[in-house]
Each structure stands twice: as structure tokens, then as C-alpha cells.
Coordinates of C-alpha atoms (C1' of nucleotides) in Angstrom, one line a residue:
Chain A
X1 CA 64.0 -66.7 -28.9
X2 CA 60.4 -66.1 -28.2
X3 CA 59.1 -62.7 -27.0
X4 CA 58.3 -63.7 -23.4
X5 CA 61.9 -64.9 -23.1
X6 CA 63.2 -61.5 -23.7
X7 CA 61.8 -60.4 -20.3
X8 CA 63.5 -63.2 -18.5
X9 CA 66.8 -62.4 -20.2
X10 CA 66.6 -58.7 -19.9
X11 CA 66.9 -59.1 -16.1
X12 CA 70.3 -60.7 -16.5
X13 CA 72.6 -58.0 -15.4
X14 CA 75.2 -58.4 -18.1
X15 CA 72.6 -58.0 -20.9
X16 CA 70.9 -55.2 -19.1
X17 CA 74.2 -53.3 -19.1
X18 CA 74.2 -53.0 -22.8
X19 CA 72.6 -49.9 -24.3
X20 CA 68.9 -50.4 -25.3
X21 CA 69.7 -50.2 -29.0
X22 CA 72.4 -52.9 -28.8
X23 CA 70.3 -55.5 -27.0
X24 CA 68.6 -56.8 -30.1
X25 CA 72.0 -57.4 -31.7
X26 CA 73.2 -59.3 -28.6
X27 CA 70.1 -61.5 -28.6
X28 CA 69.6 -62.0 -32.3
X29 CA 71.7 -65.1 -32.5
X30 CA 71.1 -66.2 -28.9
X31 CA 69.5 -69.4 -27.7
X32 CA 67.7 -70.0 -24.5
X33 CA 67.9 -73.7 -24.2
X34 CA 66.9 -76.4 -21.7
X35 CA 69.4 -79.2 -20.9
X36 CA 68.9 -82.3 -18.9
X37 CA 71.3 -83.3 -16.1
X38 CA 74.7 -84.7 -17.0
X39 CA 75.0 -82.9 -20.4
X40 CA 78.4 -81.5 -21.0
X41 CA 77.8 -77.9 -22.2
X42 CA 81.3 -77.0 -23.1
X43 CA 84.7 -78.8 -23.1
X44 CA 88.0 -77.2 -22.2
X45 CA 90.2 -76.5 -25.2
X46 CA 87.3 -75.7 -27.5
X47 CA 87.1 -72.2 -29.1
X48 CA 84.5 -70.0 -27.4
X49 CA 81.4 -69.9 -29.6
X50 CA 79.0 -68.7 -27.0
X51 CA 78.9 -66.9 -23.7
X52 CA 76.8 -69.0 -21.3
X53 CA 74.5 -67.6 -18.7
X54 CA 72.7 -69.9 -16.2
X55 CA 69.0 -68.9 -16.1
X56 CA 67.7 -71.9 -14.1
X57 CA 69.3 -74.9 -12.6
X58 CA 72.9 -75.7 -11.6
X59 CA 76.1 -76.1 -13.6
X60 CA 79.3 -77.6 -12.5
X61 CA 82.6 -76.3 -13.9
X62 CA 85.5 -78.7 -13.9
X63 CA 88.7 -79.5 -15.5
X64 CA 90.6 -82.6 -16.5
X65 CA 94.3 -83.5 -16.5
X66 CA 95.6 -86.9 -17.1
X67 CA 93.0 -89.2 -15.6
X68 CA 92.1 -86.7 -12.9
X69 CA 89.3 -84.2 -12.7
X70 CA 88.7 -81.3 -10.4
X71 CA 85.7 -79.1 -9.8
X72 CA 86.5 -75.4 -10.1
X73 CA 83.0 -74.1 -9.4
X74 CA 79.3 -74.6 -9.1
X75 CA 77.0 -72.0 -10.6
X76 CA 73.3 -71.2 -10.1
X77 CA 70.9 -68.8 -11.8
X78 CA 72.3 -65.4 -12.9
X79 CA 75.9 -66.5 -13.2
X80 CA 77.7 -66.4 -16.5
X81 CA 80.7 -68.5 -17.4
X82 CA 83.7 -68.5 -19.7
X83 CA 83.4 -64.8 -20.1
X84 CA 87.2 -64.3 -20.1
X85 CA 87.6 -66.8 -22.9
X86 CA 85.0 -65.0 -25.0
X87 CA 86.5 -61.6 -24.4
X88 CA 90.0 -62.8 -25.4
X89 CA 88.8 -65.2 -28.0
X90 CA 90.9 -68.0 -26.6
X91 CA 90.0 -71.6 -25.8
X92 CA 88.0 -72.5 -22.8
X93 CA 90.1 -73.4 -19.7
X94 CA 87.3 -75.5 -18.2
X95 CA 84.5 -77.8 -19.0
X96 CA 80.9 -77.5 -17.8
X97 CA 78.2 -80.0 -17.1
X98 CA 74.6 -79.7 -16.1
X99 CA 73.9 -80.9 -12.5
X100 CA 70.2 -80.4 -12.3
X101 CA 68.1 -79.8 -15.3
X102 CA 68.9 -76.3 -16.5
X103 CA 68.0 -73.5 -18.8
X104 CA 71.0 -71.8 -20.3
X105 CA 71.2 -68.6 -22.3
X106 CA 73.8 -68.8 -25.0
X107 CA 74.9 -65.6 -26.6
X108 CA 77.2 -65.8 -29.6
X109 CA 80.6 -64.6 -28.6
X110 CA 81.1 -62.5 -31.8
X111 CA 78.1 -60.5 -30.6
X112 CA 79.6 -60.0 -27.2
X113 CA 82.9 -58.9 -28.7
X114 CA 81.1 -56.6 -31.2
X115 CA 79.1 -54.8 -28.6
X116 CA 82.1 -54.7 -26.3
X117 CA 83.9 -52.7 -29.0
X118 CA 81.2 -50.1 -29.5
X119 CA 79.3 -49.9 -26.2
X120 CA 81.4 -48.3 -23.4
X121 CA 78.9 -49.0 -20.7
X122 CA 78.7 -52.7 -21.7
X123 CA 82.5 -52.8 -21.7
X124 CA 82.6 -51.4 -18.2
X125 CA 80.1 -53.9 -17.0
X126 CA 82.2 -56.7 -18.5
X127 CA 85.2 -55.3 -16.7
X128 CA 83.4 -55.3 -13.4
X129 CA 82.1 -58.8 -14.0
X130 CA 85.6 -60.0 -14.8
X131 CA 87.1 -58.3 -11.8
X132 CA 84.6 -60.0 -9.6
X133 CA 85.3 -63.3 -11.2
X134 CA 89.0 -62.8 -10.8
X135 CA 88.6 -62.2 -7.1
X136 CA 86.4 -65.2 -6.8
X137 CA 89.0 -67.6 -8.2
X138 CA 91.7 -66.0 -6.1
X139 CA 89.7 -66.6 -3.0
X140 CA 89.2 -70.1 -4.1
X141 CA 93.0 -70.5 -4.5
X142 CA 93.6 -69.1 -1.1
X143 CA 90.9 -71.4 0.3
X144 CA 92.6 -74.4 -1.2
X145 CA 96.2 -73.5 -0.2
X146 CA 95.6 -72.1 3.2
X147 CA 93.0 -74.3 4.7
X148 CA 92.7 -78.0 5.6
X149 CA 89.7 -79.9 4.3
X150 CA 88.1 -79.7 7.7
X151 CA 88.4 -76.0 7.8
X152 CA 87.1 -75.6 4.3
X153 CA 84.1 -77.7 5.1
X154 CA 83.4 -75.8 8.3
X155 CA 83.8 -72.5 6.5
X156 CA 81.5 -73.6 3.7
X157 CA 78.8 -74.7 6.2
X158 CA 79.1 -71.4 8.1
X159 CA 78.7 -69.4 5.0
X160 CA 76.0 -71.4 3.4
X161 CA 74.1 -71.2 6.7
X162 CA 74.4 -67.4 6.7
X163 CA 73.3 -67.2 3.0
X164 CA 70.2 -69.2 3.7
X165 CA 69.0 -67.0 6.5
X166 CA 71.1 -68.1 9.5
X167 CA 68.5 -70.7 10.7
X168 CA 71.2 -73.2 11.6
X169 CA 69.5 -75.8 9.6
X170 CA 69.2 -76.3 5.9
X171 CA 69.4 -78.8 3.1
X172 CA 72.5 -79.2 1.0
X173 CA 71.9 -77.7 -2.4
X174 CA 73.5 -80.6 -4.3
X175 CA 74.8 -84.1 -3.8
X176 CA 77.5 -84.7 -1.2
X177 CA 79.6 -85.9 -4.1
X178 CA 79.4 -82.5 -5.7
X179 CA 80.0 -80.7 -2.5
X180 CA 83.1 -82.8 -2.1
X181 CA 84.2 -81.7 -5.5
X182 CA 83.5 -78.0 -4.6
X183 CA 85.6 -78.4 -1.5
X184 CA 88.3 -80.1 -3.4
X185 CA 88.3 -83.4 -1.6
X186 CA 87.4 -87.0 -2.3
X187 CA 83.8 -88.0 -1.4
X188 CA 85.1 -90.4 1.3
X189 CA 87.0 -87.6 2.9
X190 CA 83.9 -85.5 3.1
X191 CA 82.0 -88.4 4.7
X192 CA 84.7 -88.7 7.4
X193 CA 84.8 -84.9 7.8
X194 CA 81.1 -84.9 8.7
X195 CA 81.9 -87.6 11.3
X196 CA 84.6 -85.4 12.8
X197 CA 82.2 -82.4 12.8
X198 CA 79.9 -84.3 15.1
X199 CA 82.2 -83.2 17.9
X200 CA 81.4 -79.6 16.9
X201 CA 77.7 -80.5 17.2
X202 CA 76.9 -80.6 13.5
X203 CA 74.2 -83.2 12.8
X204 CA 73.9 -84.7 9.3
X205 CA 70.9 -86.7 8.1
X206 CA 70.9 -87.3 4.4
X207 CA 70.9 -83.8 2.9
X208 CA 69.7 -82.2 6.1
X209 CA 72.2 -80.3 8.2
X210 CA 71.7 -79.1 11.7
X211 CA 74.2 -76.7 13.2
X212 CA 73.6 -77.0 17.0
X213 CA 76.6 -74.9 18.1
X214 CA 77.3 -72.3 15.5
X215 CA 79.9 -70.6 17.7
X216 CA 82.2 -73.6 17.9
X217 CA 81.8 -74.4 14.2
X218 CA 82.6 -70.8 13.5
X219 CA 85.7 -71.0 15.7
X220 CA 86.9 -74.0 13.8
X221 CA 86.3 -72.4 10.4
X222 CA 88.0 -69.0 11.3
X223 CA 86.0 -67.3 8.6
X224 CA 87.9 -64.7 6.7
X225 CA 86.2 -62.1 4.7
X226 CA 89.0 -62.1 2.2
X227 CA 88.4 -65.7 1.5
X228 CA 84.7 -66.4 2.3
X229 CA 82.8 -63.3 1.6
X230 CA 81.5 -63.4 -2.0
X231 CA 80.9 -59.6 -2.0
X232 CA 84.3 -58.6 -0.6
Chain B
X1 CA 107.5 -37.7 -11.8
X2 CA 110.5 -36.4 -13.7
X3 CA 110.2 -35.9 -17.4
X4 CA 112.5 -38.8 -18.4
X5 CA 110.4 -41.1 -16.4
X6 CA 107.4 -40.5 -18.6
X7 CA 109.1 -42.4 -21.5
X8 CA 109.7 -45.4 -19.3
X9 CA 106.2 -45.4 -18.1
X10 CA 104.6 -44.7 -21.5
X11 CA 105.8 -48.1 -22.6
X12 CA 103.7 -49.8 -20.0
X13 CA 100.9 -51.3 -22.0
X14 CA 98.1 -50.3 -19.6
X15 CA 99.1 -46.7 -19.6
X16 CA 99.7 -46.7 -23.3
X17 CA 96.1 -47.8 -23.8
X18 CA 94.7 -44.6 -22.4
X19 CA 94.0 -41.8 -24.9
X20 CA 96.9 -39.3 -25.3
X21 CA 94.9 -36.6 -23.7
X22 CA 94.1 -38.6 -20.6
X23 CA 97.6 -39.8 -19.9
X24 CA 98.7 -36.6 -18.0
X25 CA 95.7 -37.1 -15.7
X26 CA 96.7 -40.7 -15.0
X27 CA 100.3 -39.8 -14.2
X28 CA 99.7 -36.5 -12.3
X29 CA 99.5 -38.1 -8.9
X30 CA 101.6 -41.1 -9.8
X31 CA 104.9 -42.1 -8.2
X32 CA 107.8 -44.0 -9.6
X33 CA 109.5 -45.2 -6.6
X34 CA 112.4 -47.5 -5.7
X35 CA 112.0 -50.0 -2.9
X36 CA 114.6 -52.2 -1.3
X37 CA 114.1 -55.9 -0.8
X38 CA 111.7 -57.2 1.9
X39 CA 109.5 -54.1 1.9
X40 CA 105.9 -54.8 2.1
X41 CA 104.2 -52.7 -0.6
X42 CA 100.6 -53.5 0.2
X43 CA 98.8 -55.5 2.8
X44 CA 95.6 -57.5 2.3
X45 CA 92.5 -55.9 3.7
X46 CA 93.6 -52.4 3.0
X47 CA 91.6 -50.1 0.7
X48 CA 93.2 -49.8 -2.8
X49 CA 95.0 -46.4 -3.0
X50 CA 97.2 -47.1 -5.9
X51 CA 97.4 -49.4 -8.9
X52 CA 100.9 -50.9 -8.8
X53 CA 103.0 -51.7 -11.8
X54 CA 106.4 -53.4 -11.6
X55 CA 108.9 -51.4 -13.7
X56 CA 112.0 -53.2 -12.5
X57 CA 112.8 -56.0 -10.0
X58 CA 110.6 -58.7 -8.6
X59 CA 107.6 -58.7 -6.4
X60 CA 106.0 -61.6 -4.5
X61 CA 102.3 -61.7 -4.0
X62 CA 101.2 -63.6 -0.9
X63 CA 98.4 -64.1 1.5
X64 CA 98.0 -64.9 5.2
X65 CA 95.5 -66.9 7.1
X66 CA 95.9 -67.8 10.8
X67 CA 99.6 -68.3 11.2
X68 CA 100.1 -69.6 7.6
X69 CA 101.1 -67.8 4.5
X70 CA 101.0 -68.8 0.8
X71 CA 102.5 -67.3 -2.3
X72 CA 100.0 -66.5 -5.0
X73 CA 102.4 -65.1 -7.6
X74 CA 105.7 -63.7 -8.4
X75 CA 105.8 -60.7 -10.8
X76 CA 108.5 -59.1 -12.9
X77 CA 108.8 -55.9 -15.0
X78 CA 105.7 -54.9 -16.9
X79 CA 103.2 -56.6 -14.6
X80 CA 100.5 -54.8 -12.8
X81 CA 98.9 -56.0 -9.6
X82 CA 95.7 -55.5 -7.6
X83 CA 93.9 -54.2 -10.7
X84 CA 90.7 -55.9 -9.7
X85 CA 90.6 -54.3 -6.3
X86 CA 91.2 -50.9 -7.9
X87 CA 88.4 -51.3 -10.4
X88 CA 85.9 -52.4 -7.9
X89 CA 87.2 -50.2 -5.1
X90 CA 87.3 -53.1 -2.7
X91 CA 90.0 -54.2 -0.3
X92 CA 93.2 -56.0 -1.5
X93 CA 92.9 -59.7 -1.3
X94 CA 96.7 -60.2 -1.2
X95 CA 99.8 -58.6 0.2
X96 CA 102.9 -57.8 -1.8
X97 CA 106.6 -57.7 -0.9
X98 CA 109.7 -56.7 -2.8
X99 CA 112.0 -59.7 -3.5
X100 CA 114.8 -57.9 -5.2
X101 CA 115.3 -54.2 -5.2
X102 CA 112.5 -52.8 -7.4
X103 CA 111.0 -49.8 -9.1
X104 CA 107.3 -49.5 -8.8
X105 CA 105.0 -47.2 -10.6
X106 CA 102.1 -46.3 -8.4
X107 CA 99.0 -44.8 -10.0
X108 CA 96.3 -43.4 -7.8
X109 CA 93.3 -45.6 -8.0
X110 CA 90.9 -42.7 -8.4
X111 CA 92.7 -41.7 -11.5
X112 CA 92.4 -45.2 -12.9
X113 CA 88.7 -45.3 -12.1
X114 CA 88.1 -41.8 -13.5
X115 CA 89.8 -42.6 -16.8
X116 CA 88.1 -45.9 -16.9
X117 CA 84.7 -44.1 -16.8
X118 CA 85.4 -41.7 -19.7
X119 CA 87.9 -43.5 -21.9
X120 CA 86.4 -46.5 -23.7
X121 CA 89.7 -47.7 -25.1
X122 CA 91.3 -47.7 -21.7
X123 CA 88.3 -49.6 -20.3
X124 CA 88.7 -52.2 -23.0
X125 CA 92.4 -52.6 -22.2
X126 CA 91.6 -53.1 -18.5
X127 CA 89.0 -55.7 -19.5
X128 CA 91.6 -57.6 -21.5
X129 CA 94.1 -57.3 -18.7
X130 CA 91.7 -58.6 -16.2
X131 CA 90.6 -61.4 -18.4
X132 CA 94.2 -62.5 -18.8
X133 CA 94.7 -62.2 -15.0
X134 CA 91.6 -64.3 -14.5
X135 CA 92.8 -67.0 -16.7
X136 CA 96.2 -66.9 -15.0
X137 CA 94.8 -67.6 -11.5
X138 CA 92.5 -70.2 -12.8
X139 CA 95.5 -72.0 -14.4
X140 CA 97.2 -71.7 -11.1
X141 CA 94.2 -73.3 -9.3
X142 CA 94.2 -76.2 -11.8
X143 CA 97.9 -76.6 -11.3
X144 CA 97.5 -76.8 -7.6
X145 CA 94.5 -79.2 -7.6
X146 CA 95.4 -81.5 -10.4
X147 CA 99.1 -82.0 -10.0
X148 CA 101.5 -83.3 -7.4
X149 CA 104.4 -81.3 -6.2
X150 CA 106.7 -83.4 -8.4
X151 CA 104.7 -82.7 -11.5
X152 CA 104.4 -79.0 -10.7
X153 CA 108.1 -78.7 -10.2
X154 CA 108.8 -80.6 -13.4
X155 CA 106.3 -78.5 -15.4
X156 CA 107.8 -75.3 -14.0
X157 CA 111.3 -76.4 -15.1
X158 CA 110.1 -77.4 -18.5
X159 CA 108.3 -74.1 -19.1
X160 CA 111.0 -71.9 -17.6
X161 CA 113.5 -73.7 -19.8
X162 CA 111.4 -73.0 -22.9
X163 CA 111.0 -69.3 -21.9
X164 CA 114.8 -68.8 -21.5
X165 CA 115.6 -70.1 -25.0
X166 CA 115.4 -73.9 -24.5
X167 CA 119.1 -74.2 -23.8
X168 CA 118.5 -76.9 -21.2
X169 CA 120.5 -75.0 -18.7
X170 CA 119.7 -71.8 -16.7
X171 CA 119.8 -70.1 -13.4
X172 CA 116.8 -69.9 -11.1
X173 CA 115.5 -66.4 -11.2
X174 CA 115.0 -66.3 -7.4
X175 CA 115.8 -68.2 -4.2
X176 CA 114.7 -71.8 -3.9
X177 CA 112.6 -70.7 -1.0
X178 CA 110.7 -68.4 -3.2
X179 CA 110.4 -71.0 -5.9
X180 CA 109.0 -73.4 -3.3
X181 CA 106.4 -70.7 -2.4
X182 CA 105.5 -70.3 -6.1
X183 CA 105.1 -74.0 -6.4
X184 CA 103.0 -74.2 -3.3
X185 CA 105.3 -76.5 -1.3
X186 CA 107.5 -76.2 1.8
X187 CA 111.2 -75.4 1.0
X188 CA 112.2 -78.9 2.4
X189 CA 109.9 -80.5 -0.1
X190 CA 111.4 -78.7 -3.0
X191 CA 114.8 -79.8 -1.8
X192 CA 113.7 -83.4 -1.8
X193 CA 111.9 -83.0 -5.1
X194 CA 115.2 -81.9 -6.7
X195 CA 116.8 -85.1 -5.3
X196 CA 114.0 -87.2 -6.9
X197 CA 114.5 -85.3 -10.2
X198 CA 118.1 -86.6 -10.4
X199 CA 116.6 -89.9 -11.7
X200 CA 115.2 -87.8 -14.6
X201 CA 118.7 -86.4 -15.2
X202 CA 118.1 -83.0 -13.8
X203 CA 121.3 -81.6 -12.2
X204 CA 121.1 -78.9 -9.6
X205 CA 124.1 -76.9 -8.4
X206 CA 123.2 -73.9 -6.3
X207 CA 121.0 -71.8 -8.6
X208 CA 122.3 -73.5 -11.7
X209 CA 120.0 -76.1 -13.4
X210 CA 121.0 -78.6 -16.1
X211 CA 118.3 -80.6 -17.8
X212 CA 120.2 -83.5 -19.4
X213 CA 117.2 -85.3 -20.6
X214 CA 114.4 -82.9 -21.6
X215 CA 112.3 -85.7 -23.0
X216 CA 112.0 -87.7 -19.8
X217 CA 111.4 -84.5 -17.7
X218 CA 108.7 -83.5 -20.1
X219 CA 107.1 -86.9 -19.9
X220 CA 107.0 -86.6 -16.2
X221 CA 105.5 -83.1 -16.3
X222 CA 102.8 -83.8 -18.9
X223 CA 102.7 -80.2 -19.9
X224 CA 99.2 -78.9 -20.7
X225 CA 98.7 -75.7 -22.6
X226 CA 95.6 -75.0 -20.6
X227 CA 97.6 -75.0 -17.4
X228 CA 101.1 -74.0 -18.4
X229 CA 101.0 -71.7 -21.4
X230 CA 100.8 -68.1 -20.2
X231 CA 99.5 -67.0 -23.5
X232 CA 96.7 -69.6 -23.8
Chain C
dC1 C1' 63.0 -107.7 -8.6
dG2 C1' 67.3 -106.1 -10.3
dA3 C1' 70.6 -102.6 -11.6
dA4 C1' 72.8 -98.5 -10.8
dG5 C1' 74.4 -94.8 -8.2
dC6 C1' 75.2 -92.5 -3.8
dG7 C1' 77.1 -92.7 0.7
dT8 C1' 79.6 -94.9 4.4
dT9 C1' 83.3 -97.5 6.5
dG10 C1' 87.7 -100.0 6.8
dA11 C1' 92.5 -100.7 5.5
dG12 C1' 96.5 -99.2 3.6
dA13 C1' 99.8 -96.2 1.4
dG14 C1' 101.9 -92.0 -0.2
dC15 C1' 102.4 -87.3 -0.2
dC16 C1' 103.5 -83.4 2.2
dG17 C1' 104.2 -80.6 6.4
dT18 C1' 106.7 -79.7 10.7
dC19 C1' 110.6 -79.8 13.8
dA20 C1' 115.3 -80.0 14.6
dA21 C1' 120.1 -80.1 13.4
dA22 C1' 123.9 -79.4 10.4
dC23 C1' 125.9 -77.3 6.6
dT24 C1' 126.7 -73.6 3.1
dA25 C1' 126.8 -69.1 1.1
dC26 C1' 127.1 -64.4 1.6
dG27 C1' 127.7 -59.9 3.5
dT28 C1' 129.4 -57.0 7.3
dG29 C1' 132.5 -55.2 10.4
dG30 C1' 136.7 -55.7 12.7
Chain D
dC1 C1' 141.7 -60.5 4.8
dC2 C1' 139.4 -62.9 8.2
dA3 C1' 135.8 -63.7 11.8
dC4 C1' 131.3 -63.9 12.5
dG5 C1' 126.3 -63.6 12.0
dT6 C1' 122.4 -64.2 9.2
dA7 C1' 119.7 -66.3 5.9
dG8 C1' 119.2 -70.0 2.7
dT9 C1' 119.5 -75.0 2.0
dT10 C1' 119.8 -79.8 3.0
dT11 C1' 118.9 -84.0 5.5
dG12 C1' 116.7 -86.9 9.0
dA13 C1' 112.8 -88.3 11.7
dC14 C1' 108.2 -88.2 12.4
dG15 C1' 103.2 -87.5 12.0
dG16 C1' 99.0 -86.3 9.9
dC17 C1' 96.2 -85.4 6.1
dT18 C1' 94.2 -87.1 2.1
dC19 C1' 93.9 -90.5 -1.6
dT20 C1' 92.8 -95.1 -3.4
dC21 C1' 90.8 -99.5 -3.3
dA22 C1' 87.3 -102.5 -1.7
dA23 C1' 83.2 -103.9 0.5
dC24 C1' 78.7 -103.1 2.0
dG25 C1' 74.2 -100.8 2.9
dC26 C1' 70.7 -97.8 1.1
dT27 C1' 67.8 -95.6 -2.1
dT28 C1' 66.0 -94.9 -6.6
dC29 C1' 64.1 -96.2 -10.7
dG30 C1' 63.2 -99.0 -14.6

DNA sequence: CGAAGCGTTGAGAGCCGTCAAACTACGTGG
DNA sequence: CCACGTAGTTTGACGGCTCTCAACGCTTCG
């Protein structure tokens, strides 16, 4: 890694949690690499060579079974992935592909485990990160099992709207196809869901979304902090 | 806690991971308590007062939304729950009820967090526990999104059979209603699924299950280590 | 201009949930 | 020991949600 890259990377919370004197060891064998869209970064079943951290761009996490595939998450800058696999030194449970051209920091998993063993502060940061990740998947499981696709879509719109300033209009951050994956439905179903949402005064034009009646959309979504709030 | 209870509790892996000198502090405010069936141990949304560890019996983890409810796990002896909430000091994401009369070790969450902060070995054990738990929920999410109810049921039977010695016959460890919850389907659907499984030579008599053609059941289930193997 | 990919729309089917009724198993009290 | 009530289980009927397949329009990019 080049010197100016250290600054960028030092701001990543996980790395910052390691004691000053351990950081060089963490970054010695690390790569900060640029990948074009569609590249498959990791594949489920492989042994964990690197902890991956998204510095720029978007990454989709997914999993295959028979001839099916499902999205288990979409990550943006600042998010790490496959941390659990690295800590336990067990095979990846999911694959990852680049959605939009991305820069990924890859830290050798031995380095992570080595610092984990000698740096208590780092270990505690990992614990918190994992606890957050655990709650994230659990919320997703609840989202899937307790809500219909219409409710999930509505809840997603309400939350994304809030995250982008509550202006009641925004652009989708990725293709509708990817959003459908995130919501756990087929693209055709999402398309029809948007039609249904017209009765709740949601207007869709390409990637542009207008929420003209937030109250009624919110009522439909029944937002629940224990499912929707990423900080809860 | 009475002295003889310390032995029992010392064998719980999480507690055993704490340094000898910290164990008394962990257990000082702890309770080892017996609960009858149906008692609700915790309720989602509440602040985490205690880390719970199942010493004996079975506990069902579930979650509510609107007028719906879904099971997110069933635990037996040795399992802890709501660790993530305790570590982060955030509200429970799930509720828990006793299925069959159980003994639960309840450790005050402040004690957990206090030892977590000063005992690096304990912190690392927590990390591993959380990493395992993370992978567990993720597998469950994949199980739900990638498989049909028939496949989930078949996979569950194949795995439980393996776990109980591969004798191709066993008793269900809980009511079919609870199994249906675990599999994420309505009880009526499970009942019909068992009828369908007759063509794969699965015989069901009350709680008793006979697998008369493991190969064909296995073929149906397409077991996948990255979904089914609890150790993977 | 043509190819490729995304998005929409229609048609059809299958999976799964709900409601209702009947049947069974089990435990309690008489 | 039996009667009864409760809870679990099964079965039927039905409907709705979601998937798949297919066709078509649109945009993008080579």
C-alpha cells in the first residue's frame, strides 16, 4: 500500500480500533484494490484468506443453492464482510460480487487473528462489530419471515427516505433488479409491487421515487425499530 | 447460588472462558432458576438485564410483528441467548419462552460487560461465540430463502437423524407444532409435508419417525454444509 | 445499426397460509 | 377408573402471494 492510502484506511473503524503499534502489522500484507463491476470477490465454501472492507462502491453478498441464488445483503463504504469466517477460520458462507466499481481493502486473515489474540481493544471492537452484524442478520430474518413483499418494500422505502434526509423523494441507490434481490423477491414482483404502491401515492419514474403521502406508506409498512432500525 | 451449583455452571463454556479470579464476580449476582413450561423469559424490546444460558430443558426464541409470530430458534442445554444484546447494551430483538420445564442460568449483563472489558480471554470467547451465532442465523436465512418447506423439512430430518446416531429412526424432540415453527411453516403445512414424505418412505407415527430410504430423502433434501452443518 | 440487459406486463401454476371441523392424546378431577 | 376439557394434530376447502415463462418496449453501448 502507498502512504496516502494509510490515511484513508486508518479511518476505517475496525482498523482504528487496533493499538497504534499493531496497525503496521495489520496493514503489512494488505491490499487496497480497485475492482470493476460484476467481479466475484469471494465465493462461498472457500477458506477465508482476507477480511474485506468496502472503501468505495457497492458490493452484493449472495448465496447459491441448487440452481437458485439469493441476496443476503448489499454493502457500501465502511462495511466489512466475512468477519465471522475470518475469526473462526472457517469457510465463507456467502459469495460477494462488485455492483458498481469498487475499492476494497483486503487484510490477510492471519493478521486479523494474530492481532485479535494479542490486542484486547481490537478483540473488543471485533466483538462489537460481530454483535452488530448478528443483529443485522436477525433483523433480516424477521423481515423475511414476518412481512409480505409489499410490507418489506414499503418499509424499505420509508427507511431509505429517512436515511436520505426525509425529503420524500430520492433516487434508488442501485438497479431495481438488485433492490428486488435485497427485498427477497423476483424482479417481476417488485415491478408489480410498485404498481400497487401507486394507491399509496408512491410515484416511480425510472430510478426516481416520489413519496407523496408518507403517512399512508408508513401505515402500510408498520415500521418496527426491532426490524428496521439499523442502530437498534 | 448454592455451592453445588457452581460445578454445574463452571462447565458452561462461556463462564469457563473467564479467568479463574473473575468467575466469582460473574456469578455473584447470578441466578440458576427453574421455570415451568410456557413461561416467557424475556420479551423483545426490553433492555438486557441478564445473559441467559440454558442448563436444562428447551427454550424457544420467537419474535412478534403485528398479529404474527415467528420462531427464530429452539435451544437446548449449553446454549446461551441474547448475547449480542448484552454486549451492546441494546434491547432484545427476540422473545423467549420455556418449552419444557427448564433450568436457566441468568448472569447480570453488567457483570458480563465488566469482565468483557478487563478479561481479554473472556472477550475472545465472546467473540467466537458471537461469530458462531452469526453464522447460525445466516444459515437459517439461507435455509428460509433458498429452500421450499419440503426441502427444509427433509433437510431437518436428515440432519437430526445424523445427530442422533444415524439409526434412521428417532423421536421428535418437541411437538410438531414447534417443529413447524422451527421450519418456518404453519402446523397444517407440516402435517401435509409429512404426507408427501411418505413417497420418500418416511413413516410418521406420533412423534416416532422412521426413515426407510435415507438415500432418497437425502436426495430430496440436497444437504449443503454451508446451510445444514452446525459446525461449518 | 444491432446486441444486450433492464424493466414491464400478461398468463399460468404452485406453494403456502387461513379458516373450520373432526379426531386424537393427554392430564385432571370426580 | 372413567368423564371431561384442553391442547395438539389432521384433513378439507379456499384464496392469495409469489414464482416462472414468455413477449415486448426501452435504453445503453459497441
